[in-house]
Amino acid sequence: MAPSPDAAAQVLVASNRGPVSYDVQSDGTLAARRGGGGLVSGLSAIGPDAGALWVCAALSDGDREAVRRGVGEDGVRMLDIPAEVYADAYNGVANSVLWFVHHMLYQTPVEPVFDAEFRRRWASYESYNRAFAEALAEEAAPGAAVLVQDYHLSLVPGLLRALRPDLRIGHFSHTPWAPPEYFRMLPDDIAAQVLRGMLGADRLGFLTERWAAAFRACCEDRVGGLGSTRTGVHGLGADGEFLRRRSHEADVEERIVALREEVGAGRRTVVRVDRTELSKNIVRGLLAYRQLLDDRPEWRERVVHVAFAYPSRQDLAVYREYTAEVQRVAEEINERYGTASWTPVVLHVKDDFARSLAAYRIADVALVNPIRDGMNLVAKEVPLVSDEGCALVLSREAGAFEELGEDAIAVNPYDVSATADALHEALSMPAGERAERAKRLSAAATALPPSRWFLDQLDALRGPRD
Ligand SMILES: O=P(O)(O)OC[C@H]1O[C@H](O[C@H]2O[C@H](CO)[C@@H](O)[C@H](O)[C@H]2O)[C@H](O)[C@@H](O)[C@@H]1O
Ligand SMILES: O=c1ccn([C@@H]2O[C@H](COP(=O)(O)OP(=O)(O)O)[C@@H](O)[C@H]2O)c(=O)[nH]1
């Protein structure tokens, strides 16, 4: 396939979620809002000024309407994939199979089941990947560099290579990668298709060496190795400049006032901010906080757990049930320990980025305890935004642990008792030590800011082919 005559993009990025999403207002107009999650936080720093074209999917009816009306951002092309195909690819394969495999989330005696229904959804996943490959092939200038993101688009490198052998193709995984024994649960032909699809790239990027090594081990196990594809590690950092500025804007200041009122004067805060995501381990975090109040009554009335769990993947029943469970456990703690003047858990489950930043600023302790996480940018963001410098309780299973482990308090995410002890240790840390550690955490967190992270990959991709 030749590039279309006006194919001009020298650098292209492809991801499921783009920088903005649209909602149809009651008066019929479209309102744009920032896309949530770490992939968008990382890629947004690149911006249209870099001259890159960002190809993404229309995620919602609002997005599809925006495409039809020709509403959009400079440097962004949204693909209007049929709603049913999109739902099968995003919900039915990417988020309920590939995400589950890489985060090892299955309750294996009953799940997964790979049957005819799964095969039907897989066909949608293939056609969704094909739509991306075709759009990229159409837009890319001769010899352009294309950076494909994540497990949603694992087939794109191979499909694009077949259409446009002249391109430099990279793929970056924002998730962990499953160890071979776990990856083996995918049907053999599907596992091979995923790996061969990715191996269509010149270069594959991962957030940590641990995930890159797991990928290579899966290739050895399933498809006889990597062939000529290279792997590299790029540990995405936080965008310190953006966060420091954004977290001092008026809307954040307003929310700090409201939040301090909810917390109550003079109390310590344990802050967590996540998508309402199974792998973030929010329920065990609440149970650990409950155990802290049980084991160490001296903290009662003196601490508040500020937990923001903004909506994610709510089309999946298991995510809706998880959200309900988070709410149930928080209410149970408040009923059991709360008093007329103290609400032990302040939980919000609505999307409000300014309020999330307000929580970062007032954090004394940040709790980040995922079961497994590609990186976890929140772990990098809270210490650098917090006004007083917070202590960080961090799961050893988060990619961020490799960079922040030395100054964080490490936890095994399944060990609720140990997490309760870690919370106590963090809350008891002398202010001086906390501030010193937060300073070092912030330096580590911003070592590879998003713009550098992106340019490093581009340089590596454009370098000589082996
Ligand atoms: O797009 P969604 O389905 O709403 O999910 C949001 C994003 O979640 C995942 O983010 C990952 O990327 C972060 C940045 O590299 C990383 O820090 C984090 O550990 C990952 O979970 C997912 O990989 C993205 O594709 C989603 O957009
Ligand atoms: O209300 C909020 C709070 C946070 N974030 C951002 O979402 C990202 C979450 O990334 P992380 O790597 O921690 O996890 P992910 O959600 O990508 O799995 C961070 O950059 C946050 O700043 C957001 O979009 N909305």
Short mmCIF file of C-alpha atoms and ligand atoms in Angstrom, two decimals, residues 15-18 35-43 59 86 90-91 95 99 103 149-152 172-176 207 211 234-237 275 277 279-280 310-313 319 370 372-378 380 398-400 453, ligand 1:
data_model
loop_
_atom_site.label_atom_id
_atom_site.label_comp_id
_atom_site.label_asym_id
_atom_site.label_seq_id
_atom_site.Cartn_x
_atom_site.Cartn_y
_atom_site.Cartn_z
CA SER A 15 -3.26 4.49 21.09
CA ASN A 16 -6.75 3.42 22.04
CA ARG A 17 -7.37 6.40 24.32
CA GLY A 18 -6.57 9.84 22.95
CA GLY A 35 -8.49 11.59 28.88
CA GLY A 36 -7.69 9.85 32.20
CA GLY A 37 -4.90 7.43 33.11
CA GLY A 38 -1.15 7.30 32.82
CA LEU A 39 -0.79 6.70 29.09
CA VAL A 40 -2.51 10.00 28.34
CA SER A 41 -0.51 11.78 31.09
CA GLY A 42 2.66 10.55 29.42
CA LEU A 43 1.78 11.28 25.83
CA LEU A 59 -14.44 5.77 22.68
CA TYR A 86 -15.14 -1.32 19.42
CA TYR A 90 -11.85 -2.86 24.04
CA ASN A 91 -14.08 -4.48 26.67
CA ASN A 95 -9.59 -5.21 29.03
CA TRP A 99 -5.26 -6.85 30.76
CA HIS A 103 -1.94 -8.27 35.62
CA GLN A 149 0.94 2.00 22.32
CA ASP A 150 -0.16 -0.89 24.45
CA TYR A 151 -2.03 -4.19 24.47
CA HIS A 152 -5.07 -2.84 22.64
CA PHE A 172 5.39 0.47 23.78
CA SER A 173 3.74 -1.57 26.56
CA HIS A 174 2.40 0.45 29.52
CA THR A 175 1.41 -2.72 31.36
CA PRO A 176 3.44 -5.43 33.04
CA LEU A 207 8.52 0.33 31.47
CA TRP A 211 8.45 -6.68 32.03
CA HIS A 234 12.04 3.47 29.15
CA GLY A 235 10.74 4.22 32.65
CA LEU A 236 8.18 6.94 32.08
CA GLY A 237 8.48 9.70 34.69
CA ARG A 275 -8.89 4.55 38.55
CA GLU A 277 -9.29 -0.63 38.82
CA SER A 279 -5.26 -4.25 39.93
CA LYS A 280 -4.94 -1.09 42.05
CA TYR A 310 -12.41 7.76 39.66
CA PRO A 311 -14.50 5.69 37.23
CA SER A 312 -12.85 3.25 34.86
CA ARG A 313 -14.10 0.55 32.47
CA TYR A 319 -15.48 -3.21 37.54
CA PRO A 370 -1.28 -2.37 43.38
CA ARG A 372 0.71 -5.51 39.75
CA ASP A 373 1.15 -2.30 37.74
CA GLY A 374 3.15 -1.34 34.66
CA MET A 375 4.56 1.77 36.33
CA ASN A 376 2.04 3.73 38.46
CA LEU A 377 2.51 7.41 37.87
CA VAL A 378 0.50 8.39 40.95
CA LYS A 380 5.66 9.45 41.29
CA ALA A 398 4.51 -1.68 40.83
CA GLY A 399 6.97 -0.86 38.06
CA ALA A 400 7.67 2.40 39.91
CA TRP A 453 10.78 9.50 27.41
O1 LIG B 1 -7.81 3.92 28.86
P1 LIG B 1 -8.38 3.25 30.09
O2 LIG B 1 -8.95 1.90 29.81
O3 LIG B 1 -9.31 4.17 30.82
O4 LIG B 1 -7.19 3.02 31.12
C1 LIG B 1 -6.25 4.02 31.43
C2 LIG B 1 -4.84 3.56 31.07
O5 LIG B 1 -4.50 2.49 31.94
C3 LIG B 1 -3.27 1.83 31.70
O6 LIG B 1 -2.20 2.71 32.06
C4 LIG B 1 -0.86 2.29 32.19
O7 LIG B 1 0.00 3.33 31.77
C5 LIG B 1 0.67 4.09 32.72
C6 LIG B 1 1.68 4.99 32.01
O8 LIG B 1 2.69 4.28 31.38
C7 LIG B 1 1.33 3.21 33.76
O9 LIG B 1 1.95 4.04 34.74
C8 LIG B 1 0.29 2.32 34.42
O10 LIG B 1 0.94 1.44 35.32
C9 LIG B 1 -0.49 1.53 33.42
O11 LIG B 1 -1.60 0.93 34.08
C10 LIG B 1 -3.19 1.35 30.27
O12 LIG B 1 -1.97 0.69 30.04
C11 LIG B 1 -3.44 2.48 29.29
O13 LIG B 1 -3.47 1.98 27.96
C12 LIG B 1 -4.78 3.11 29.62
O14 LIG B 1 -5.04 4.21 28.77
#
